[in-house]
């Protein structure tokens, strides 16, 4: 999946553009510095929020946001870790651990099953971008609005995961029990 440049298209390209654009020219404030930073965090956000989305192919468009291979290569450890984590946790209540281990660690780029795994992972990436767009950009017109959105997003995250999941439950989630 990350052996070439990665391209966001259509509405997701628009969202990535907004997430990586300078919000205030005076302070040079940005939510994300690089497109690859969005690519790193988006699948985790998508998974945690249970949000997947399909690639926007509805309109032929020149609107693309590209991440070059070199940037992805520099972040290969993070991207690979996120992919493996998602493959281990995706449908953990429906799919046996052996199958999830295959998805995360054993399938190679020549395996026929890998394309389906890549599609699943990309759906979490795109869903995560939509969540980031909704949570961080909605109704924001100035730096203070963006900071409030970030604060609310972090509080929402804490309410969802840090207060409701005990250390024991987190360990069980990681162990697949």
Short mmCIF file of N, CA and C in Angstrom, two decimals:
data_model
loop_
_atom_site.label_atom_id
_atom_site.label_comp_id
_atom_site.label_asym_id
_atom_site.label_seq_id
_atom_site.Cartn_x
_atom_site.Cartn_y
_atom_site.Cartn_z
N UNK A 1 0.82 -1.19 0.00
CA UNK A 1 0.00 0.00 0.00
C UNK A 1 0.86 1.26 0.00
N UNK A 2 1.98 1.20 0.64
CA UNK A 2 2.82 2.39 0.76
C UNK A 2 4.13 2.24 -0.01
N UNK A 3 4.07 1.51 -1.13
CA UNK A 3 5.25 1.34 -1.96
C UNK A 3 5.35 2.40 -3.05
N UNK A 4 4.34 3.26 -3.15
CA UNK A 4 4.30 4.34 -4.14
C UNK A 4 3.82 5.61 -3.44
N UNK A 5 3.69 6.67 -4.22
CA UNK A 5 3.05 7.87 -3.69
C UNK A 5 1.63 7.50 -3.26
N UNK A 6 1.11 8.19 -2.27
CA UNK A 6 -0.28 7.98 -1.86
C UNK A 6 -1.05 9.23 -2.24
N UNK A 7 -2.26 9.04 -2.76
CA UNK A 7 -3.04 10.17 -3.26
C UNK A 7 -4.43 10.18 -2.62
N UNK A 8 -4.79 11.34 -2.07
CA UNK A 8 -6.15 11.59 -1.63
C UNK A 8 -6.86 12.27 -2.79
N UNK A 9 -8.15 11.93 -2.99
CA UNK A 9 -8.90 12.52 -4.09
C UNK A 9 -10.20 13.13 -3.59
N UNK A 10 -10.73 14.04 -4.42
CA UNK A 10 -12.06 14.60 -4.19
C UNK A 10 -12.24 15.23 -2.83
N UNK A 11 -13.35 14.85 -2.16
CA UNK A 11 -13.67 15.49 -0.87
C UNK A 11 -12.61 15.23 0.17
N UNK A 12 -11.96 14.07 0.14
CA UNK A 12 -10.91 13.79 1.12
C UNK A 12 -9.68 14.64 0.85
N UNK A 13 -9.39 14.93 -0.40
CA UNK A 13 -8.29 15.85 -0.73
C UNK A 13 -8.61 17.24 -0.18
N UNK A 14 -9.87 17.66 -0.32
CA UNK A 14 -10.27 18.96 0.23
C UNK A 14 -10.08 18.99 1.74
N UNK A 15 -10.47 17.91 2.40
CA UNK A 15 -10.34 17.86 3.86
C UNK A 15 -8.87 17.89 4.29
N UNK A 16 -8.03 17.12 3.60
CA UNK A 16 -6.60 17.12 3.92
C UNK A 16 -6.01 18.50 3.69
N UNK A 17 -6.44 19.15 2.63
CA UNK A 17 -5.97 20.52 2.37
C UNK A 17 -6.32 21.43 3.53
N UNK A 18 -7.57 21.36 4.00
CA UNK A 18 -7.98 22.21 5.12
C UNK A 18 -7.22 21.85 6.40
N UNK A 19 -6.99 20.56 6.61
CA UNK A 19 -6.30 20.13 7.84
C UNK A 19 -4.82 20.54 7.85
N UNK A 20 -4.23 20.73 6.67
CA UNK A 20 -2.80 21.05 6.59
C UNK A 20 -2.52 22.50 6.17
N UNK A 21 -3.58 23.27 5.97
CA UNK A 21 -3.39 24.66 5.54
C UNK A 21 -3.11 25.55 6.73
N UNK A 22 -2.41 26.63 6.44
CA UNK A 22 -2.14 27.64 7.44
C UNK A 22 -3.47 28.31 7.80
N UNK A 23 -3.78 28.31 9.06
CA UNK A 23 -5.05 28.86 9.52
C UNK A 23 -4.94 30.36 9.77
N UNK A 24 -3.80 30.77 10.23
CA UNK A 24 -3.57 32.17 10.55
C UNK A 24 -2.20 32.57 10.01
N UNK A 25 -2.19 33.54 9.11
CA UNK A 25 -0.92 33.92 8.48
C UNK A 25 0.03 34.61 9.46
N UNK A 26 -0.52 35.26 10.47
CA UNK A 26 0.32 35.94 11.45
C UNK A 26 1.07 34.95 12.34
N UNK A 27 0.35 33.95 12.84
CA UNK A 27 0.98 32.98 13.75
C UNK A 27 1.51 31.75 13.01
N UNK A 28 1.10 31.58 11.76
CA UNK A 28 1.47 30.41 10.94
C UNK A 28 0.90 29.11 11.53
N UNK A 29 -0.20 29.24 12.27
CA UNK A 29 -0.83 28.09 12.94
C UNK A 29 -1.42 27.12 11.92
N UNK A 30 -1.11 25.83 12.12
CA UNK A 30 -1.65 24.74 11.30
C UNK A 30 -2.06 23.62 12.25
N UNK A 31 -3.07 22.87 11.84
CA UNK A 31 -3.45 21.70 12.62
C UNK A 31 -2.44 20.57 12.39
N UNK A 32 -2.07 20.36 11.14
CA UNK A 32 -1.08 19.34 10.76
C UNK A 32 -0.08 19.99 9.82
N UNK A 33 1.19 19.69 10.02
CA UNK A 33 2.22 20.28 9.16
C UNK A 33 2.27 19.64 7.77
N UNK A 34 2.07 18.33 7.72
CA UNK A 34 2.25 17.61 6.46
C UNK A 34 1.09 16.67 6.20
N UNK A 35 0.89 16.35 4.94
CA UNK A 35 -0.15 15.39 4.56
C UNK A 35 0.11 14.03 5.21
N UNK A 36 1.37 13.66 5.31
CA UNK A 36 1.71 12.36 5.89
C UNK A 36 1.33 12.31 7.38
N UNK A 37 1.33 13.45 8.05
CA UNK A 37 0.90 13.48 9.44
C UNK A 37 -0.58 13.13 9.56
N UNK A 38 -1.37 13.59 8.62
CA UNK A 38 -2.80 13.22 8.57
C UNK A 38 -2.92 11.72 8.31
N UNK A 39 -2.12 11.22 7.39
CA UNK A 39 -2.15 9.79 7.05
C UNK A 39 -1.79 8.92 8.26
N UNK A 40 -0.93 9.40 9.10
CA UNK A 40 -0.52 8.63 10.29
C UNK A 40 -1.65 8.58 11.32
N UNK A 41 -2.29 9.70 11.59
CA UNK A 41 -3.29 9.74 12.66
C UNK A 41 -4.68 9.29 12.21
N UNK A 42 -5.02 9.51 10.96
CA UNK A 42 -6.39 9.27 10.48
C UNK A 42 -6.90 7.84 10.68
N UNK A 43 -6.14 6.80 10.38
CA UNK A 43 -6.71 5.45 10.56
C UNK A 43 -7.01 5.13 12.02
N UNK A 44 -6.22 5.65 12.93
CA UNK A 44 -6.47 5.42 14.36
C UNK A 44 -7.75 6.13 14.77
N UNK A 45 -7.91 7.37 14.33
CA UNK A 45 -9.13 8.13 14.63
C UNK A 45 -10.33 7.42 14.01
N UNK A 46 -10.20 6.99 12.76
CA UNK A 46 -11.28 6.28 12.10
C UNK A 46 -11.69 5.04 12.86
N UNK A 47 -10.71 4.27 13.30
CA UNK A 47 -11.02 3.06 14.04
C UNK A 47 -11.68 3.39 15.38
N UNK A 48 -11.11 4.32 16.13
CA UNK A 48 -11.64 4.65 17.44
C UNK A 48 -13.07 5.20 17.37
N UNK A 49 -13.37 5.91 16.31
CA UNK A 49 -14.71 6.46 16.14
C UNK A 49 -15.62 5.53 15.33
N UNK A 50 -15.10 4.36 14.95
CA UNK A 50 -15.91 3.42 14.20
C UNK A 50 -16.36 3.97 12.86
N UNK A 51 -15.51 4.77 12.24
CA UNK A 51 -15.87 5.44 11.00
C UNK A 51 -15.01 4.95 9.86
N UNK A 52 -15.67 4.48 8.83
CA UNK A 52 -15.00 4.14 7.59
C UNK A 52 -15.65 4.94 6.47
N UNK A 53 -14.92 5.10 5.39
CA UNK A 53 -15.45 5.80 4.22
C UNK A 53 -14.78 5.23 2.98
N UNK A 54 -15.45 5.40 1.89
CA UNK A 54 -14.90 4.95 0.61
C UNK A 54 -14.27 6.13 -0.11
N UNK A 55 -13.32 5.81 -0.96
CA UNK A 55 -12.64 6.79 -1.77
C UNK A 55 -13.67 7.55 -2.62
N UNK A 56 -13.51 8.86 -2.70
CA UNK A 56 -14.44 9.69 -3.47
C UNK A 56 -14.11 9.58 -4.95
N UNK A 57 -14.85 8.71 -5.62
CA UNK A 57 -14.66 8.51 -7.06
C UNK A 57 -15.86 9.04 -7.84
N UNK A 58 -16.77 9.77 -7.16
CA UNK A 58 -18.01 10.19 -7.78
C UNK A 58 -17.81 11.19 -8.91
N UNK A 59 -16.77 11.97 -8.82
CA UNK A 59 -16.51 13.00 -9.82
C UNK A 59 -15.07 12.87 -10.27
N UNK A 60 -14.88 12.90 -11.57
CA UNK A 60 -13.51 12.96 -12.08
C UNK A 60 -12.96 14.32 -11.71
N UNK A 61 -11.87 14.32 -11.02
CA UNK A 61 -11.36 15.59 -10.49
C UNK A 61 -9.84 15.66 -10.57
N UNK A 62 -9.39 16.85 -10.70
CA UNK A 62 -7.94 17.10 -10.63
C UNK A 62 -7.54 17.40 -9.20
N UNK A 63 -8.54 17.45 -8.31
CA UNK A 63 -8.27 17.78 -6.92
C UNK A 63 -7.67 16.57 -6.22
N UNK A 64 -6.38 16.61 -6.05
CA UNK A 64 -5.66 15.54 -5.37
C UNK A 64 -4.67 16.14 -4.37
N UNK A 65 -4.41 15.41 -3.33
CA UNK A 65 -3.34 15.74 -2.40
C UNK A 65 -2.44 14.53 -2.36
N UNK A 66 -1.18 14.75 -2.64
CA UNK A 66 -0.24 13.65 -2.78
C UNK A 66 0.72 13.63 -1.60
N UNK A 67 1.07 12.41 -1.23
CA UNK A 67 2.16 12.20 -0.27
C UNK A 67 3.20 11.41 -1.04
N UNK A 68 4.37 11.97 -1.17
CA UNK A 68 5.37 11.26 -1.97
C UNK A 68 5.95 10.07 -1.20
N UNK A 69 6.45 9.15 -1.97
CA UNK A 69 6.97 7.90 -1.41
C UNK A 69 8.06 8.16 -0.36
N UNK A 70 8.91 9.13 -0.60
CA UNK A 70 10.01 9.39 0.33
C UNK A 70 9.49 9.77 1.72
N UNK A 71 8.45 10.60 1.77
CA UNK A 71 7.88 10.96 3.08
C UNK A 71 7.29 9.73 3.76
N UNK A 72 6.61 8.90 3.00
CA UNK A 72 6.04 7.69 3.59
C UNK A 72 7.13 6.73 4.03
N UNK A 73 8.19 6.66 3.26
CA UNK A 73 9.31 5.81 3.63
C UNK A 73 9.92 6.27 4.95
N UNK A 74 10.01 7.58 5.13
CA UNK A 74 10.54 8.13 6.38
C UNK A 74 9.65 7.81 7.57
N UNK A 75 8.36 7.61 7.32
CA UNK A 75 7.39 7.31 8.38
C UNK A 75 6.95 5.84 8.34
N UNK A 76 7.73 5.00 7.67
CA UNK A 76 7.33 3.60 7.45
C UNK A 76 7.01 2.86 8.74
N UNK A 77 7.78 3.07 9.78
CA UNK A 77 7.52 2.36 11.04
C UNK A 77 6.14 2.72 11.61
N UNK A 78 5.82 4.01 11.61
CA UNK A 78 4.51 4.45 12.11
C UNK A 78 3.37 3.92 11.25
N UNK A 79 3.53 4.02 9.93
CA UNK A 79 2.49 3.56 9.02
C UNK A 79 2.28 2.05 9.14
N UNK A 80 3.36 1.31 9.23
CA UNK A 80 3.27 -0.14 9.35
C UNK A 80 2.63 -0.53 10.68
N UNK A 81 3.04 0.12 11.75
CA UNK A 81 2.46 -0.15 13.07
C UNK A 81 0.95 0.09 13.05
N UNK A 82 0.52 1.22 12.50
CA UNK A 82 -0.90 1.53 12.44
C UNK A 82 -1.67 0.51 11.61
N UNK A 83 -1.10 0.13 10.48
CA UNK A 83 -1.73 -0.88 9.64
C UNK A 83 -1.91 -2.20 10.42
N UNK A 84 -0.84 -2.64 11.06
CA UNK A 84 -0.90 -3.90 11.80
C UNK A 84 -1.90 -3.82 12.96
N UNK A 85 -1.92 -2.71 13.65
CA UNK A 85 -2.86 -2.52 14.75
C UNK A 85 -4.31 -2.59 14.25
N UNK A 86 -4.59 -1.91 13.17
CA UNK A 86 -5.95 -1.93 12.61
C UNK A 86 -6.31 -3.33 12.16
N UNK A 87 -5.41 -4.03 11.52
CA UNK A 87 -5.71 -5.38 11.05
C UNK A 87 -5.94 -6.34 12.22
N UNK A 88 -5.25 -6.12 13.32
CA UNK A 88 -5.47 -6.96 14.51
C UNK A 88 -6.81 -6.68 15.18
N UNK A 89 -7.24 -5.43 15.16
CA UNK A 89 -8.44 -5.05 15.90
C UNK A 89 -9.72 -5.05 15.05
N UNK A 90 -9.58 -4.92 13.74
CA UNK A 90 -10.76 -4.87 12.86
C UNK A 90 -11.56 -6.17 12.98
N UNK A 91 -12.83 -6.03 13.32
CA UNK A 91 -13.76 -7.15 13.47
C UNK A 91 -13.22 -8.23 14.41
N UNK A 92 -12.61 -7.79 15.50
CA UNK A 92 -12.01 -8.75 16.43
C UNK A 92 -13.03 -9.69 17.05
N UNK A 93 -14.29 -9.28 17.09
CA UNK A 93 -15.34 -10.15 17.63
C UNK A 93 -15.90 -11.13 16.60
N UNK A 94 -15.55 -10.92 15.33
CA UNK A 94 -16.09 -11.75 14.25
C UNK A 94 -15.05 -12.66 13.61
N UNK A 95 -13.81 -12.23 13.64
CA UNK A 95 -12.74 -12.95 12.94
C UNK A 95 -11.79 -13.56 13.96
N UNK A 96 -11.45 -14.81 13.76
CA UNK A 96 -10.52 -15.52 14.65
C UNK A 96 -9.16 -14.82 14.66
N UNK A 97 -8.46 -14.96 15.76
CA UNK A 97 -7.16 -14.32 15.93
C UNK A 97 -6.17 -14.76 14.86
N UNK A 98 -6.21 -16.00 14.45
CA UNK A 98 -5.28 -16.49 13.42
C UNK A 98 -5.44 -15.71 12.11
N UNK A 99 -6.68 -15.47 11.73
CA UNK A 99 -6.96 -14.70 10.50
C UNK A 99 -6.48 -13.26 10.67
N UNK A 100 -6.71 -12.67 11.83
CA UNK A 100 -6.27 -11.30 12.07
C UNK A 100 -4.75 -11.21 12.09
N UNK A 101 -4.08 -12.23 12.61
CA UNK A 101 -2.62 -12.26 12.57
C UNK A 101 -2.12 -12.37 11.14
N UNK A 102 -2.80 -13.16 10.34
CA UNK A 102 -2.45 -13.24 8.92
C UNK A 102 -2.54 -11.87 8.26
N UNK A 103 -3.65 -11.19 8.51
CA UNK A 103 -3.85 -9.86 7.92
C UNK A 103 -2.76 -8.89 8.37
N UNK A 104 -2.43 -8.93 9.64
CA UNK A 104 -1.49 -7.95 10.19
C UNK A 104 -0.04 -8.24 9.83
N UNK A 105 0.34 -9.53 9.82
CA UNK A 105 1.76 -9.83 9.75
C UNK A 105 2.19 -10.79 8.63
N UNK A 106 1.29 -11.61 8.15
CA UNK A 106 1.75 -12.70 7.28
C UNK A 106 1.50 -12.48 5.80
N UNK A 107 0.45 -11.77 5.46
CA UNK A 107 0.21 -11.54 4.04
C UNK A 107 1.29 -10.63 3.48
N UNK A 108 1.75 -10.95 2.30
CA UNK A 108 2.76 -10.12 1.64
C UNK A 108 2.10 -9.38 0.49
N UNK A 109 2.84 -8.48 -0.14
CA UNK A 109 2.26 -7.71 -1.24
C UNK A 109 1.87 -8.60 -2.42
N UNK A 110 2.36 -9.83 -2.45
CA UNK A 110 1.99 -10.77 -3.52
C UNK A 110 0.81 -11.66 -3.14
N UNK A 111 0.36 -11.58 -1.90
CA UNK A 111 -0.77 -12.40 -1.45
C UNK A 111 -2.07 -11.86 -2.05
N UNK A 112 -2.93 -12.76 -2.50
CA UNK A 112 -4.20 -12.29 -3.07
C UNK A 112 -5.08 -11.58 -2.04
N UNK A 113 -4.94 -11.91 -0.77
CA UNK A 113 -5.77 -11.33 0.28
C UNK A 113 -5.37 -9.90 0.66
N UNK A 114 -4.18 -9.49 0.29
CA UNK A 114 -3.66 -8.20 0.76
C UNK A 114 -4.47 -7.02 0.25
N UNK A 115 -5.02 -7.12 -0.95
CA UNK A 115 -5.81 -6.02 -1.50
C UNK A 115 -7.02 -5.71 -0.63
N UNK A 116 -7.68 -6.76 -0.14
CA UNK A 116 -8.83 -6.55 0.75
C UNK A 116 -8.39 -5.89 2.05
N UNK A 117 -7.25 -6.29 2.57
CA UNK A 117 -6.72 -5.67 3.79
C UNK A 117 -6.43 -4.19 3.56
N UNK A 118 -5.83 -3.87 2.43
CA UNK A 118 -5.53 -2.48 2.10
C UNK A 118 -6.81 -1.66 1.98
N UNK A 119 -7.85 -2.24 1.40
CA UNK A 119 -9.13 -1.54 1.27
C UNK A 119 -9.71 -1.22 2.64
N UNK A 120 -9.67 -2.20 3.53
CA UNK A 120 -10.18 -1.99 4.89
C UNK A 120 -9.40 -0.86 5.57
N UNK A 121 -8.09 -0.94 5.48
CA UNK A 121 -7.25 0.07 6.12
C UNK A 121 -7.52 1.46 5.53
N UNK A 122 -7.62 1.53 4.23
CA UNK A 122 -7.87 2.83 3.59
C UNK A 122 -9.24 3.38 4.00
N UNK A 123 -10.22 2.52 4.19
CA UNK A 123 -11.53 2.99 4.63
C UNK A 123 -11.44 3.64 6.01
N UNK A 124 -10.61 3.09 6.88
CA UNK A 124 -10.39 3.73 8.19
C UNK A 124 -9.63 5.05 8.03
N UNK A 125 -8.68 5.11 7.12
CA UNK A 125 -7.97 6.37 6.86
C UNK A 125 -8.97 7.45 6.45
N UNK A 126 -9.80 7.14 5.46
CA UNK A 126 -10.74 8.12 4.94
C UNK A 126 -11.81 8.47 5.96
N UNK A 127 -12.28 7.49 6.71
CA UNK A 127 -13.23 7.78 7.78
C UNK A 127 -12.62 8.66 8.85
N UNK A 128 -11.37 8.40 9.19
CA UNK A 128 -10.67 9.23 10.18
C UNK A 128 -10.49 10.66 9.71
N UNK A 129 -10.22 10.84 8.43
CA UNK A 129 -10.11 12.19 7.87
C UNK A 129 -11.44 12.92 8.02
N UNK A 130 -12.53 12.22 7.77
CA UNK A 130 -13.85 12.84 7.92
C UNK A 130 -14.10 13.24 9.38
N UNK A 131 -13.73 12.38 10.31
CA UNK A 131 -13.89 12.71 11.73
C UNK A 131 -13.04 13.92 12.08
N UNK A 132 -11.78 13.93 11.66
CA UNK A 132 -10.90 15.07 11.95
C UNK A 132 -11.47 16.36 11.38
N UNK A 133 -11.99 16.28 10.18
CA UNK A 133 -12.58 17.44 9.54
C UNK A 133 -13.78 17.94 10.35
N UNK A 134 -14.65 17.03 10.74
CA UNK A 134 -15.85 17.40 11.50
C UNK A 134 -15.50 17.95 12.88
N UNK A 135 -14.57 17.29 13.55
CA UNK A 135 -14.27 17.66 14.94
C UNK A 135 -13.37 18.90 15.05
N UNK A 136 -12.46 19.08 14.09
CA UNK A 136 -11.48 20.16 14.23
C UNK A 136 -11.79 21.40 13.40
N UNK A 137 -12.50 21.23 12.30
CA UNK A 137 -12.69 22.35 11.39
C UNK A 137 -14.08 22.97 11.41
N UNK A 138 -15.06 22.22 11.90
CA UNK A 138 -16.44 22.68 11.82
C UNK A 138 -16.62 24.01 12.55
N UNK A 139 -17.25 24.96 11.87
CA UNK A 139 -17.60 26.28 12.42
C UNK A 139 -16.41 27.08 12.93
N UNK A 140 -15.21 26.74 12.54
CA UNK A 140 -14.03 27.49 12.99
C UNK A 140 -13.70 28.57 11.96
N UNK A 141 -13.54 29.80 12.47
CA UNK A 141 -13.21 30.91 11.58
C UNK A 141 -11.95 31.65 12.01
N UNK A 142 -11.49 31.37 13.23
CA UNK A 142 -10.26 32.03 13.70
C UNK A 142 -9.49 31.05 14.59
N UNK A 143 -8.32 31.45 15.00
CA UNK A 143 -7.45 30.57 15.77
C UNK A 143 -8.12 30.11 17.06
N UNK A 144 -8.82 31.00 17.72
CA UNK A 144 -9.50 30.62 18.97
C UNK A 144 -10.53 29.52 18.73
N UNK A 145 -11.26 29.61 17.63
CA UNK A 145 -12.24 28.57 17.30
C UNK A 145 -11.55 27.22 17.09
N UNK A 146 -10.43 27.24 16.40
CA UNK A 146 -9.69 26.00 16.15
C UNK A 146 -9.16 25.41 17.46
N UNK A 147 -8.67 26.28 18.32
CA UNK A 147 -8.16 25.81 19.61
C UNK A 147 -9.30 25.22 20.44
N UNK A 148 -10.46 25.86 20.42
CA UNK A 148 -11.63 25.30 21.12
C UNK A 148 -12.01 23.94 20.54
N UNK A 149 -11.98 23.81 19.22
CA UNK A 149 -12.30 22.53 18.59
C UNK A 149 -11.30 21.45 19.00
N UNK A 150 -10.03 21.81 19.05
CA UNK A 150 -9.00 20.85 19.49
C UNK A 150 -9.28 20.43 20.94
N UNK A 151 -9.55 21.40 21.79
CA UNK A 151 -9.86 21.12 23.19
C UNK A 151 -11.07 20.19 23.30
N UNK A 152 -12.13 20.50 22.57
CA UNK A 152 -13.34 19.66 22.60
C UNK A 152 -13.07 18.26 22.07
N UNK A 153 -12.26 18.16 21.04
CA UNK A 153 -11.91 16.85 20.46
C UNK A 153 -11.14 16.02 21.49
N UNK A 154 -10.18 16.63 22.16
CA UNK A 154 -9.40 15.92 23.17
C UNK A 154 -10.29 15.51 24.34
N UNK A 155 -11.19 16.38 24.75
CA UNK A 155 -12.12 16.02 25.82
C UNK A 155 -13.04 14.89 25.40
N UNK A 156 -13.52 14.93 24.18
CA UNK A 156 -14.37 13.85 23.66
C UNK A 156 -13.60 12.53 23.68
N UNK A 157 -12.37 12.58 23.24
CA UNK A 157 -11.52 11.39 23.25
C UNK A 157 -11.34 10.87 24.68
N UNK A 158 -11.02 11.76 25.59
CA UNK A 158 -10.84 11.35 26.99
C UNK A 158 -12.12 10.76 27.56
N UNK A 159 -13.25 11.39 27.28
CA UNK A 159 -14.53 10.87 27.77
C UNK A 159 -14.82 9.49 27.21
N UNK A 160 -14.51 9.29 25.92
CA UNK A 160 -14.79 8.02 25.27
C UNK A 160 -13.87 6.90 25.75
N UNK A 161 -12.59 7.19 25.92
CA UNK A 161 -11.61 6.13 26.09
C UNK A 161 -10.88 6.12 27.41
N UNK A 162 -10.52 7.24 27.92
CA UNK A 162 -9.72 7.24 29.14
C UNK A 162 -10.56 7.05 30.39
N UNK A 163 -11.79 7.50 30.37
CA UNK A 163 -12.64 7.38 31.56
C UNK A 163 -13.49 6.13 31.53
N UNK A 164 -13.73 5.58 30.36
CA UNK A 164 -14.64 4.44 30.28
C UNK A 164 -13.91 3.10 30.16
N UNK A 165 -12.64 3.13 29.87
CA UNK A 165 -11.88 1.89 29.72
C UNK A 165 -10.86 1.81 30.85
N UNK A 166 -10.98 0.80 31.65
CA UNK A 166 -10.02 0.61 32.73
C UNK A 166 -8.73 0.01 32.16
N UNK A 167 -7.69 0.01 32.94
CA UNK A 167 -6.43 -0.58 32.50
C UNK A 167 -6.62 -2.07 32.19
N UNK A 168 -7.45 -2.74 33.00
CA UNK A 168 -7.73 -4.16 32.76
C UNK A 168 -8.42 -4.37 31.42
N UNK A 169 -9.42 -3.53 31.12
CA UNK A 169 -10.14 -3.65 29.86
C UNK A 169 -9.22 -3.35 28.68
N UNK A 170 -8.34 -2.38 28.85
CA UNK A 170 -7.39 -2.05 27.78
C UNK A 170 -6.45 -3.22 27.53
N UNK A 171 -5.99 -3.87 28.58
CA UNK A 171 -5.13 -5.03 28.45
C UNK A 171 -5.87 -6.15 27.74
N UNK A 172 -7.14 -6.38 28.12
CA UNK A 172 -7.95 -7.41 27.47
C UNK A 172 -8.12 -7.10 25.99
N UNK A 173 -8.35 -5.82 25.65
CA UNK A 173 -8.50 -5.42 24.26
C UNK A 173 -7.24 -5.73 23.47
N UNK A 174 -6.11 -5.44 24.05
CA UNK A 174 -4.83 -5.73 23.39
C UNK A 174 -4.56 -7.22 23.26
N UNK A 175 -5.00 -7.98 24.24
CA UNK A 175 -4.76 -9.41 24.23
C UNK A 175 -5.79 -10.17 23.39
N UNK A 176 -6.88 -9.50 23.01
CA UNK A 176 -7.89 -10.14 22.19
C UNK A 176 -8.85 -11.01 22.98
N UNK A 177 -8.93 -10.84 24.28
CA UNK A 177 -9.85 -11.63 25.11
C UNK A 177 -11.20 -10.98 25.21
#
